PDB file of C-alpha atoms in Angstrom:
ATOM      1  CA  MET A 132      88.808  61.354  20.334  1.00  0.00           C
ATOM      2  CA  ASN A 133      88.958  58.320  22.592  1.00  0.00           C
ATOM      3  CA  LYS A 134      92.010  56.256  21.620  1.00  0.00           C
ATOM      4  CA  GLN A 135      90.130  52.968  21.814  1.00  0.00           C
ATOM      5  CA  VAL A 136      87.486  54.273  19.408  1.00  0.00           C
ATOM      6  CA  SER A 137      90.040  55.743  16.976  1.00  0.00           C
ATOM      7  CA  GLN A 138      91.726  52.356  16.599  1.00  0.00           C
ATOM      8  CA  THR A 139      88.516  50.939  15.128  1.00  0.00           C
ATOM      9  CA  LEU A 140      88.311  53.586  12.402  1.00  0.00           C
ATOM     10  CA  LYS A 141      89.290  52.565   8.886  1.00  0.00           C
ATOM     11  CA  TRP A 142      91.003  54.627   6.228  1.00  0.00           C
ATOM     12  CA  LYS A 143      88.494  56.336   3.971  1.00  0.00           C
ATOM     13  CA  CYS A 144      88.222  54.855   0.493  1.00  0.00           C
ATOM     14  CA  VAL A 145      89.237  56.815  -2.584  1.00  0.00           C
ATOM     15  CA  SER A 146      86.169  57.744  -4.640  1.00  0.00           C
ATOM     16  CA  PRO A 147      85.769  56.478  -8.210  1.00  0.00           C
ATOM     17  CA  ILE A 148      85.859  59.118 -10.914  1.00  0.00           C
ATOM     18  CA  MET A 149      82.307  58.279 -12.020  1.00  0.00           C
ATOM     19  CA  GLY A 150      81.041  58.940  -8.507  1.00  0.00           C
ATOM     20  CA  VAL A 151      81.920  62.631  -8.610  1.00  0.00           C
ATOM     21  CA  ARG A 152      79.154  65.101  -9.293  1.00  0.00           C
ATOM     22  CA  TYR A 153      79.997  67.587 -12.023  1.00  0.00           C
ATOM     23  CA  ASN A 154      80.013  71.241 -11.081  1.00  0.00           C
ATOM     24  CA  ARG A 155      81.156  73.960 -13.471  1.00  0.00           C
ATOM     25  CA  SER A 156      82.609  75.886 -10.537  1.00  0.00           C
ATOM     26  CA  LEU A 157      84.591  72.850  -9.392  1.00  0.00           C
ATOM     27  CA  THR A 158      87.250  73.993  -6.936  1.00  0.00           C
ATOM     28  CA  ASP A 159      90.898  72.973  -7.062  1.00  0.00           C
ATOM     29  CA  ALA A 160      90.436  71.260  -3.700  1.00  0.00           C
ATOM     30  CA  ILE A 161      87.942  68.848  -5.280  1.00  0.00           C
ATOM     31  CA  ALA A 162      89.637  68.510  -8.661  1.00  0.00           C
ATOM     32  CA  ASN A 163      92.970  67.643  -7.063  1.00  0.00           C
ATOM     33  CA  GLN A 164      91.723  64.665  -5.071  1.00  0.00           C
ATOM     34  CA  PRO A 165      92.888  61.087  -5.734  1.00  0.00           C
ATOM     35  CA  ARG A 166      90.386  59.163  -7.872  1.00  0.00           C
ATOM     36  CA  LEU A 167      89.920  55.533  -8.871  1.00  0.00           C
ATOM     37  CA  LEU A 168      90.112  54.963 -12.620  1.00  0.00           C
ATOM     38  CA  PRO A 169      88.097  52.218 -14.364  1.00  0.00           C
ATOM     39  CA  TRP A 170      89.255  49.420 -16.648  1.00  0.00           C
ATOM     40  CA  SER A 171      88.183  51.454 -19.675  1.00  0.00           C
ATOM     41  CA  SER A 172      91.001  53.924 -18.972  1.00  0.00           C
ATOM     42  CA  PHE A 173      93.611  51.241 -19.723  1.00  0.00           C
ATOM     43  CA  GLN A 174      92.050  48.952 -22.342  1.00  0.00           C
ATOM     44  CA  ASN A 175      94.793  49.786 -24.843  1.00  0.00           C
ATOM     45  CA  VAL A 176      97.584  48.376 -22.630  1.00  0.00           C
ATOM     46  CA  VAL A 177      98.204  45.046 -24.377  1.00  0.00           C
ATOM     47  CA  ALA A 178     100.860  43.971 -21.848  1.00  0.00           C
ATOM     48  CA  LEU A 179      97.876  42.916 -19.735  1.00  0.00           C
ATOM     49  CA  PHE A 180      97.409  39.980 -22.099  1.00  0.00           C
ATOM     50  CA  HIS A 181     100.914  39.403 -23.512  1.00  0.00           C
ATOM     51  CA  TRP A 182     102.917  39.461 -20.284  1.00  0.00           C
ATOM     52  CA  PHE A 183     100.611  37.595 -17.911  1.00  0.00           C
ATOM     53  CA  LYS A 184      98.686  34.336 -17.940  1.00  0.00           C
ATOM     54  CA  PRO A 185      95.892  32.993 -15.717  1.00  0.00           C
ATOM     55  CA  ALA A 186      97.022  31.064 -12.660  1.00  0.00           C
ATOM     56  CA  ASP A 187      93.642  29.349 -12.235  1.00  0.00           C
ATOM     57  CA  LYS A 188      90.654  28.287 -14.338  1.00  0.00           C
ATOM     58  CA  LYS A 189      88.570  31.311 -13.355  1.00  0.00           C
ATOM     59  CA  ALA A 190      91.439  33.697 -14.193  1.00  0.00           C
ATOM     60  CA  LYS A 191      91.112  35.419 -10.831  1.00  0.00           C
ATOM     61  CA  HIS A 192      94.874  35.390 -10.406  1.00  0.00           C
ATOM     62  CA  HIS A 193      97.675  35.795 -12.923  1.00  0.00           C
ATOM     63  CA  THR A 194     101.332  34.859 -13.127  1.00  0.00           C
ATOM     64  CA  LEU A 195     104.121  36.348 -15.191  1.00  0.00           C
ATOM     65  CA  ASN A 196     104.367  34.819 -18.659  1.00  0.00           C
ATOM     66  CA  THR A 197     108.105  34.226 -18.398  1.00  0.00           C
ATOM     67  CA  SER A 198     108.194  32.219 -21.642  1.00  0.00           C
ATOM     68  CA  SER A 199     106.982  35.231 -23.601  1.00  0.00           C
ATOM     69  CA  LEU A 200     109.302  37.650 -21.814  1.00  0.00           C
ATOM     70  CA  ARG A 201     112.330  35.416 -22.456  1.00  0.00           C
ATOM     71  CA  ASN A 202     112.413  37.040 -25.886  1.00  0.00           C
ATOM     72  CA  PHE A 203     113.831  40.094 -24.100  1.00  0.00           C
ATOM     73  CA  SER A 204     116.220  38.261 -21.762  1.00  0.00           C
ATOM     74  CA  GLN A 205     119.178  40.493 -22.595  1.00  0.00           C
ATOM     75  CA  ALA A 206     117.374  43.760 -21.846  1.00  0.00           C
ATOM     76  CA  THR A 207     118.998  45.523 -18.886  1.00  0.00           C
ATOM     77  CA  VAL A 208     116.610  46.329 -16.024  1.00  0.00           C
ATOM     78  CA  PRO A 209     116.972  47.879 -12.539  1.00  0.00           C
ATOM     79  CA  LEU A 210     116.502  45.428  -9.676  1.00  0.00           C
ATOM     80  CA  GLU A 211     116.243  45.762  -5.901  1.00  0.00           C
ATOM     81  CA  TYR A 212     117.684  42.981  -3.752  1.00  0.00           C
ATOM     82  CA  THR A 213     116.629  42.455  -0.148  1.00  0.00           C
ATOM     83  CA  GLY A 214     118.116  39.468   1.619  1.00  0.00           C
ATOM     84  CA  PRO A 215     121.152  38.017   3.397  1.00  0.00           C
ATOM     85  CA  HIS A 216     124.504  39.770   3.041  1.00  0.00           C
ATOM     86  CA  PRO A 217     126.768  37.783   0.653  1.00  0.00           C
ATOM     87  CA  THR A 218     129.529  37.404   3.269  1.00  0.00           C
ATOM     88  CA  ASN A 219     127.414  37.619   6.431  1.00  0.00           C
ATOM     89  CA  PRO A 220     124.155  35.661   6.019  1.00  0.00           C
ATOM     90  CA  ALA A 221     122.953  36.784   9.450  1.00  0.00           C
ATOM     91  CA  ALA A 222     122.799  40.406   8.252  1.00  0.00           C
ATOM     92  CA  LYS A 223     119.998  41.658   5.992  1.00  0.00           C
ATOM     93  CA  VAL A 224     120.916  44.120   3.239  1.00  0.00           C
ATOM     94  CA  PHE A 225     119.239  46.203   0.540  1.00  0.00           C
ATOM     95  CA  ARG A 226     120.985  46.732  -2.796  1.00  0.00           C
ATOM     96  CA  ARG A 227     120.058  48.305  -6.123  1.00  0.00           C
ATOM     97  CA  PHE A 228     121.724  46.992  -9.268  1.00  0.00           C
ATOM     98  CA  HIS A 229     121.207  46.550 -13.011  1.00  0.00           C
ATOM     99  CA  ALA A 230     121.135  43.127 -14.653  1.00  0.00           C
ATOM    100  CA  PRO A 231     119.715  41.316 -17.694  1.00  0.00           C
ATOM    101  CA  LEU A 232     115.981  40.639 -17.506  1.00  0.00           C
ATOM    102  CA  SER A 233     116.831  36.921 -17.497  1.00  0.00           C
ATOM    103  CA  VAL A 234     118.148  37.284 -13.918  1.00  0.00           C
ATOM    104  CA  PHE A 235     114.739  38.487 -12.769  1.00  0.00           C
ATOM    105  CA  LEU A 236     112.845  35.851 -14.768  1.00  0.00           C
ATOM    106  CA  ASP A 237     115.002  33.103 -13.229  1.00  0.00           C
ATOM    107  CA  TYR A 238     114.147  34.460  -9.786  1.00  0.00           C
ATOM    108  CA  ILE A 239     110.406  34.548 -10.543  1.00  0.00           C
ATOM    109  CA  GLU A 240     110.448  30.921 -11.706  1.00  0.00           C
ATOM    110  CA  ASN A 241     112.436  29.670  -8.715  1.00  0.00           C
ATOM    111  CA  PRO A 242     112.620  32.244  -5.885  1.00  0.00           C
ATOM    112  CA  PRO A 243     115.196  31.372  -3.182  1.00  0.00           C
ATOM    113  CA  GLN A 244     114.063  31.393   0.418  1.00  0.00           C
ATOM    114  CA  ASP A 245     114.648  34.660   2.327  1.00  0.00           C
ATOM    115  CA  VAL A 246     115.583  36.517  -0.884  1.00  0.00           C
ATOM    116  CA  HIS A 247     113.387  39.167  -2.469  1.00  0.00           C
ATOM    117  CA  ILE A 248     114.157  40.697  -5.873  1.00  0.00           C
ATOM    118  CA  TYR A 249     111.937  43.479  -7.153  1.00  0.00           C
ATOM    119  CA  LEU A 250     111.973  44.947 -10.648  1.00  0.00           C
ATOM    120  CA  ALA A 251     111.386  48.543  -9.561  1.00  0.00           C
ATOM    121  CA  GLN A 252     111.362  51.978 -11.167  1.00  0.00           C
ATOM    122  CA  CYS A 253     112.210  50.582 -14.581  1.00  0.00           C
ATOM    123  CA  SER A 254     111.789  53.467 -17.019  1.00  0.00           C
ATOM    124  CA  LEU A 255     109.798  52.383 -20.057  1.00  0.00           C
ATOM    125  CA  ASN A 256     112.167  54.458 -22.186  1.00  0.00           C
ATOM    126  CA  ASP A 257     114.959  52.009 -21.309  1.00  0.00           C
ATOM    127  CA  LEU A 258     113.049  48.933 -22.494  1.00  0.00           C
ATOM    128  CA  PRO A 259     113.349  47.449 -26.000  1.00  0.00           C
ATOM    129  CA  ARG A 260     111.003  49.021 -28.506  1.00  0.00           C
ATOM    130  CA  THR A 261     108.907  45.857 -28.848  1.00  0.00           C
ATOM    131  CA  MET A 262     108.283  45.792 -25.101  1.00  0.00           C
ATOM    132  CA  ARG A 263     107.351  49.472 -25.101  1.00  0.00           C
ATOM    133  CA  LYS A 264     104.712  48.786 -27.753  1.00  0.00           C
ATOM    134  CA  ASP A 265     102.933  46.569 -25.224  1.00  0.00           C
ATOM    135  CA  LEU A 266     102.846  49.497 -22.779  1.00  0.00           C
ATOM    136  CA  PRO A 267     101.413  52.439 -24.743  1.00  0.00           C
ATOM    137  CA  ILE A 268     100.276  55.654 -23.099  1.00  0.00           C
ATOM    138  CA  PRO A 269      96.981  54.742 -21.356  1.00  0.00           C
ATOM    139  CA  LYS A 270      93.753  56.172 -22.749  1.00  0.00           C
ATOM    140  CA  PHE A 271      93.336  58.291 -19.628  1.00  0.00           C
ATOM    141  CA  LEU A 272      96.620  60.111 -20.233  1.00  0.00           C
ATOM    142  CA  LYS A 273      95.984  60.440 -23.958  1.00  0.00           C
ATOM    143  CA  ALA A 274      92.763  62.255 -23.159  1.00  0.00           C
ATOM    144  CA  HIS A 275      93.932  64.437 -20.290  1.00  0.00           C
ATOM    145  CA  ALA A 276      97.694  64.957 -20.481  1.00  0.00           C
ATOM    146  CA  ARG A 277      97.801  66.320 -24.009  1.00  0.00           C
ATOM    147  CA  ARG A 278     100.115  69.253 -24.643  1.00  0.00           C
ATOM    148  CA  PRO A 279      98.756  72.350 -26.387  1.00  0.00           C
ATOM    149  CA  LYS A 280      98.706  71.590 -30.101  1.00  0.00           C
ATOM    150  CA  ASP A 281     101.376  73.327 -32.161  1.00  0.00           C
ATOM    151  CA  GLU A 282     100.600  73.997 -35.782  1.00  0.00           C
ATOM    152  CA  GLY A 283     102.365  71.594 -38.086  1.00  0.00           C
ATOM    153  CA  LYS A 284     103.436  69.275 -35.255  1.00  0.00           C
ATOM    154  CA  PRO A 285     101.924  65.893 -34.307  1.00  0.00           C
ATOM    155  CA  ALA A 286      99.958  65.479 -31.086  1.00  0.00           C
ATOM    156  CA  ALA A 287     102.098  64.974 -27.990  1.00  0.00           C
ATOM    157  CA  TRP A 288     101.422  64.033 -24.392  1.00  0.00           C
ATOM    158  CA  ASP A 289     102.987  65.751 -21.432  1.00  0.00           C
ATOM    159  CA  VAL A 290     104.220  62.566 -19.752  1.00  0.00           C
ATOM    160  CA  TYR A 291     107.292  63.171 -17.621  1.00  0.00           C
ATOM    161  CA  ASP A 292     108.218  59.509 -17.133  1.00  0.00           C
ATOM    162  CA  SER A 293     106.636  56.055 -16.924  1.00  0.00           C
ATOM    163  CA  SER A 294     108.052  53.207 -14.873  1.00  0.00           C
ATOM    164  CA  LEU A 295     107.405  49.495 -14.486  1.00  0.00           C
ATOM    165  CA  TRP A 296     107.179  47.583 -11.191  1.00  0.00           C
ATOM    166  CA  ILE A 297     107.019  43.756 -10.990  1.00  0.00           C
ATOM    167  CA  GLY A 298     107.623  41.462  -8.031  1.00  0.00           C
ATOM    168  CA  LEU A 299     106.439  38.642  -5.830  1.00  0.00           C
ATOM    169  CA  PRO A 300     104.393  39.745  -2.812  1.00  0.00           C
ATOM    170  CA  PRO A 301     104.768  41.037  -0.267  1.00  0.00           C
ATOM    171  CA  THR A 302     106.147  44.227  -1.802  1.00  0.00           C
ATOM    172  CA  CYS A 303     106.275  47.658  -0.216  1.00  0.00           C
ATOM    173  CA  THR A 304     107.138  51.155  -1.385  1.00  0.00           C
ATOM    174  CA  PRO A 305     107.551  53.448   1.648  1.00  0.00           C
ATOM    175  CA  LEU A 306     105.789  56.790   2.071  1.00  0.00           C
ATOM    176  CA  HIS A 307     106.963  59.326  -0.515  1.00  0.00           C
ATOM    177  CA  ARG A 308     105.674  61.960  -2.907  1.00  0.00           C
ATOM    178  CA  ASP A 309     106.198  62.319  -6.641  1.00  0.00           C
ATOM    179  CA  PRO A 310     107.241  65.525  -8.435  1.00  0.00           C
ATOM    180  CA  ASN A 311     104.265  65.252 -10.809  1.00  0.00           C
ATOM    181  CA  ALA A 312     100.748  63.857 -10.937  1.00  0.00           C
ATOM    182  CA  ASN A 313     100.793  60.057 -11.090  1.00  0.00           C
ATOM    183  CA  CYS A 314      98.557  57.787 -13.164  1.00  0.00           C
ATOM    184  CA  PHE A 315      98.989  54.399 -11.459  1.00  0.00           C
ATOM    185  CA  PHE A 316      97.786  51.236 -13.222  1.00  0.00           C
ATOM    186  CA  GLN A 317      97.639  47.695 -11.799  1.00  0.00           C
ATOM    187  CA  MET A 318      98.385  44.944 -14.352  1.00  0.00           C
ATOM    188  CA  ALA A 319      98.498  41.863 -12.102  1.00  0.00           C
ATOM    189  CA  GLY A 320      97.910  40.975  -8.472  1.00  0.00           C
ATOM    190  CA  THR A 321      96.607  43.447  -5.917  1.00  0.00           C
ATOM    191  CA  LYS A 322      98.065  46.520  -4.264  1.00  0.00           C
ATOM    192  CA  THR A 323      96.839  48.769  -1.491  1.00  0.00           C
ATOM    193  CA  VAL A 324      97.747  52.446  -1.680  1.00  0.00           C
ATOM    194  CA  ARG A 325      97.459  54.738   1.336  1.00  0.00           C
ATOM    195  CA  LEU A 326      97.593  58.457   0.617  1.00  0.00           C
ATOM    196  CA  LEU A 327      97.983  61.658   2.615  1.00  0.00           C
ATOM    197  CA  PRO A 328      97.407  65.262   1.455  1.00  0.00           C
ATOM    198  CA  PRO A 329     100.603  67.266   0.780  1.00  0.00           C
ATOM    199  CA  GLU A 330     100.693  69.191   4.056  1.00  0.00           C
ATOM    200  CA  LYS A 331      99.676  66.236   6.259  1.00  0.00           C
ATOM    201  CA  GLY A 332     102.161  63.896   4.605  1.00  0.00           C
ATOM    202  CA  LEU A 333     104.957  66.419   5.086  1.00  0.00           C
ATOM    203  CA  GLU A 334     104.031  66.836   8.752  1.00  0.00           C
ATOM    204  CA  LEU A 335     104.207  63.073   9.259  1.00  0.00           C
ATOM    205  CA  PHE A 336     107.522  62.773   7.423  1.00  0.00           C
ATOM    206  CA  GLN A 337     109.118  65.581   9.431  1.00  0.00           C
ATOM    207  CA  ARG A 338     107.768  64.183  12.696  1.00  0.00           C
ATOM    208  CA  VAL A 339     109.364  60.807  11.969  1.00  0.00           C
ATOM    209  CA  LYS A 340     112.690  62.383  10.957  1.00  0.00           C
ATOM    210  CA  LYS A 341     112.838  64.290  14.248  1.00  0.00           C
ATOM    211  CA  ARG A 342     111.886  61.197  16.230  1.00  0.00           C
ATOM    212  CA  ILE A 343     114.807  59.207  14.804  1.00  0.00           C
ATOM    213  CA  GLY A 344     117.252  62.047  15.423  1.00  0.00           C
ATOM    214  CA  GLU A 345     117.411  63.392  11.870  1.00  0.00           C
ATOM    215  CA  GLY A 346     115.480  66.611  12.385  1.00  0.00           C
ATOM    216  CA  GLU A 347     118.019  68.925  10.764  1.00  0.00           C
ATOM    217  CA  GLY A 348     118.890  69.695   7.162  1.00  0.00           C
ATOM    218  CA  ASP A 349     116.524  69.148   4.231  1.00  0.00           C
ATOM    219  CA  LEU A 350     113.187  67.924   5.597  1.00  0.00           C
ATOM    220  CA  SER A 351     111.188  68.451   2.405  1.00  0.00           C
ATOM    221  CA  GLY A 352     111.267  64.767   1.488  1.00  0.00           C
ATOM    222  CA  LYS A 353     111.933  65.647  -2.156  1.00  0.00           C
ATOM    223  CA  ILE A 354     115.320  63.926  -2.323  1.00  0.00           C
ATOM    224  CA  ARG A 355     115.572  60.478  -0.702  1.00  0.00           C
ATOM    225  CA  GLY A 356     118.340  57.892  -0.736  1.00  0.00           C
ATOM    226  CA  GLU A 357     118.552  54.256   0.335  1.00  0.00           C
ATOM    227  CA  GLU A 358     117.452  55.280   3.840  1.00  0.00           C
ATOM    228  CA  MET A 359     113.978  55.290   2.284  1.00  0.00           C
ATOM    229  CA  MET A 360     114.223  51.525   1.751  1.00  0.00           C
ATOM    230  CA  MET A 361     116.098  50.315   4.848  1.00  0.00           C
ATOM    231  CA  GLY A 362     116.628  51.375   8.436  1.00  0.00           C
ATOM    232  CA  LYS A 363     114.817  53.472  11.021  1.00  0.00           C
ATOM    233  CA  GLU A 364     113.180  55.914   8.613  1.00  0.00           C
ATOM    234  CA  LYS A 365     111.505  53.132   6.642  1.00  0.00           C
ATOM    235  CA  GLU A 366     110.450  51.248   9.773  1.00  0.00           C
ATOM    236  CA  GLU A 367     108.958  54.301  11.480  1.00  0.00           C
ATOM    237  CA  LEU A 368     107.109  55.498   8.377  1.00  0.00           C
ATOM    238  CA  GLU A 369     105.633  52.038   7.825  1.00  0.00           C
ATOM    239  CA  ARG A 370     104.545  51.910  11.448  1.00  0.00           C
ATOM    240  CA  GLU A 371     102.830  55.298  11.138  1.00  0.00           C
ATOM    241  CA  VAL A 372     101.092  54.523   7.847  1.00  0.00           C
ATOM    242  CA  TRP A 373     100.225  50.843   8.219  1.00  0.00           C
ATOM    243  CA  ASP A 374     100.185  49.992  11.934  1.00  0.00           C
ATOM    244  CA  ALA A 375      99.189  53.119  13.863  1.00  0.00           C
ATOM    245  CA  ALA A 376      95.562  54.016  14.584  1.00  0.00           C
ATOM    246  CA  TYR A 377      93.929  55.983  11.779  1.00  0.00           C
ATOM    247  CA  ASP A 378      93.701  59.717  12.431  1.00  0.00           C
ATOM    248  CA  PRO A 379      90.468  61.086  10.885  1.00  0.00           C
ATOM    249  CA  GLU A 380      92.010  64.576  10.917  1.00  0.00           C
ATOM    250  CA  SER A 381      94.804  63.472   8.569  1.00  0.00           C
ATOM    251  CA  GLY A 382      92.643  63.378   5.441  1.00  0.00           C
ATOM    252  CA  GLY A 383      94.155  59.977   4.684  1.00  0.00           C
ATOM    253  CA  LEU A 384      92.665  57.860   1.903  1.00  0.00           C
ATOM    254  CA  GLU A 385      93.051  54.236   0.832  1.00  0.00           C
ATOM    255  CA  ALA A 386      92.653  52.499  -2.529  1.00  0.00           C
ATOM    256  CA  ARG A 387      92.809  48.757  -3.129  1.00  0.00           C
ATOM    257  CA  LEU A 388      93.628  48.008  -6.750  1.00  0.00           C
ATOM    258  CA  SER A 389      93.166  44.762  -8.661  1.00  0.00           C
ATOM    259  CA  ARG A 390      94.157  43.825 -12.204  1.00  0.00           C
ATOM    260  CA  GLY A 391      92.911  46.382 -14.726  1.00  0.00           C
ATOM    261  CA  GLU A 392      92.218  49.140 -12.192  1.00  0.00           C
ATOM    262  CA  GLY A 393      93.976  52.472 -11.845  1.00  0.00           C
ATOM    263  CA  LEU A 394      94.457  55.407  -9.523  1.00  0.00           C
ATOM    264  CA  PHE A 395      95.028  59.094 -10.187  1.00  0.00           C
ATOM    265  CA  ILE A 396      97.388  60.580  -7.564  1.00  0.00           C
ATOM    266  CA  PRO A 397      97.534  64.397  -7.702  1.00  0.00           C
ATOM    267  CA  GLU A 398     100.866  66.175  -7.555  1.00  0.00           C
ATOM    268  CA  GLY A 399     102.261  66.449  -4.037  1.00  0.00           C
ATOM    269  CA  TRP A 400     100.151  63.721  -2.418  1.00  0.00           C
ATOM    270  CA  TRP A 401     102.212  61.390  -0.224  1.00  0.00           C
ATOM    271  CA  HIS A 402     101.574  57.687  -0.687  1.00  0.00           C
ATOM    272  CA  SER A 403     102.804  54.264   0.365  1.00  0.00           C
ATOM    273  CA  VAL A 404     102.102  51.096  -1.633  1.00  0.00           C
ATOM    274  CA  ARG A 405     101.838  47.474  -0.531  1.00  0.00           C
ATOM    275  CA  GLY A 406     101.488  44.476  -2.832  1.00  0.00           C
ATOM    276  CA  ASP A 407      99.960  41.293  -1.460  1.00  0.00           C
ATOM    277  CA  GLY A 408      98.456  37.991  -2.545  1.00  0.00           C
ATOM    278  CA  SER A 409      99.948  34.694  -3.680  1.00  0.00           C
ATOM    279  CA  THR A 410     100.971  35.507  -7.258  1.00  0.00           C
ATOM    280  CA  VAL A 411     102.996  38.158  -9.039  1.00  0.00           C
ATOM    281  CA  THR A 412     102.075  41.819  -8.622  1.00  0.00           C
ATOM    282  CA  ALA A 413     102.783  44.302 -11.416  1.00  0.00           C
ATOM    283  CA  SER A 414     101.988  47.942 -12.100  1.00  0.00           C
ATOM    284  CA  VAL A 415     102.949  50.948 -14.191  1.00  0.00           C
ATOM    285  CA  SER A 416     103.116  54.513 -12.926  1.00  0.00           C
ATOM    286  CA  SER A 417     103.171  57.479 -15.296  1.00  0.00           C
ATOM    287  CA  LEU A 418     104.162  60.926 -14.062  1.00  0.00           C
ATOM    288  CA  SER A 419     102.672  63.789 -16.037  1.00  0.00           C
ATOM    289  CA  ASN A 420     101.730  67.452 -15.877  1.00  0.00           C
ATOM    290  CA  MET A 421      97.942  67.429 -15.552  1.00  0.00           C
ATOM    291  CA  PRO A 422      96.940  70.555 -13.609  1.00  0.00           C
ATOM    292  CA  SER A 423      93.314  70.394 -14.741  1.00  0.00           C
ATOM    293  CA  ALA A 424      93.034  66.773 -15.802  1.00  0.00           C
ATOM    294  CA  MET A 425      90.542  65.748 -13.159  1.00  0.00           C
ATOM    295  CA  GLU A 426      88.256  68.727 -13.713  1.00  0.00           C
ATOM    296  CA  THR A 427      88.205  67.959 -17.443  1.00  0.00           C
ATOM    297  CA  LEU A 428      87.585  64.254 -16.883  1.00  0.00           C
ATOM    298  CA  ILE A 429      84.804  64.793 -14.358  1.00  0.00           C
ATOM    299  CA  GLY A 430      83.069  67.197 -16.704  1.00  0.00           C
ATOM    300  CA  THR A 431      83.394  64.881 -19.705  1.00  0.00           C
ATOM    301  CA  ASP A 432      82.157  61.794 -17.864  1.00  0.00           C
ATOM    302  CA  CYS A 433      79.157  63.480 -16.331  1.00  0.00           C
ATOM    303  CA  ALA A 434      78.192  65.362 -19.481  1.00  0.00           C
ATOM    304  CA  ASN A 435      78.034  62.046 -21.358  1.00  0.00           C
ATOM    305  CA  ARG A 436      75.674  60.345 -18.913  1.00  0.00           C
TER     306      ARG A 436
END
């Protein structure tokens, strides 16, 4: 394809779940595609209303309700710091650390210039019980990640882990893949997710590793360290995903999520996430074992039309 033409192509949009035609012989290739999830899939998540407040009269934008969250100031949360080195302000560093939630709330209320603190990968299991009540298992997972029922035992959901992400834009999570299917839910602000199929994402990752002189050793991308967040690997992956011309042969997809919207990411799909806008951005991702979740959901939705 002519390079000049390819640069004008846009990433294909992820299809909404209600836009999929039901077929009893639905193939795995179709069932295991990323899908947009509607507001109704997350109506039971009360953190939407307890943790955020409108930033304008039309409630188009929301800010973090720090006054409400001050009740949990002493809860320990994982934070990511990107900014000047403490002893060498000219150098930029990335650090992960744990601190009381109050540290993050203070930052949100009065963010210093050139400093970015992101509450990232905070396991819901580590939050106080009262906070966890505001973040119940979404309706989508309750319906489609249910474990086989054992006699005499209560219903259970096969959710591997759920994590909370809150920060001031711009935020960015570099290209990676999760070990399980991911139910991603946007609670505030907007995020854009770009996705690549398992084999295409791996090809891109390995190509970048070889380009930066790290083409030996484990190139599966399953285990990543801080090189994922800083340095050549991060820069080159961002350039490939966000700046390079779109390759229609890659099978790449894009989803832009606003408050109340969700995204199903099948197991193995590579994805990179960017948060933008002028107010806080917040989301929850839940990893679960849902090998046939999409086929079940498509069938249920279409049968009820």
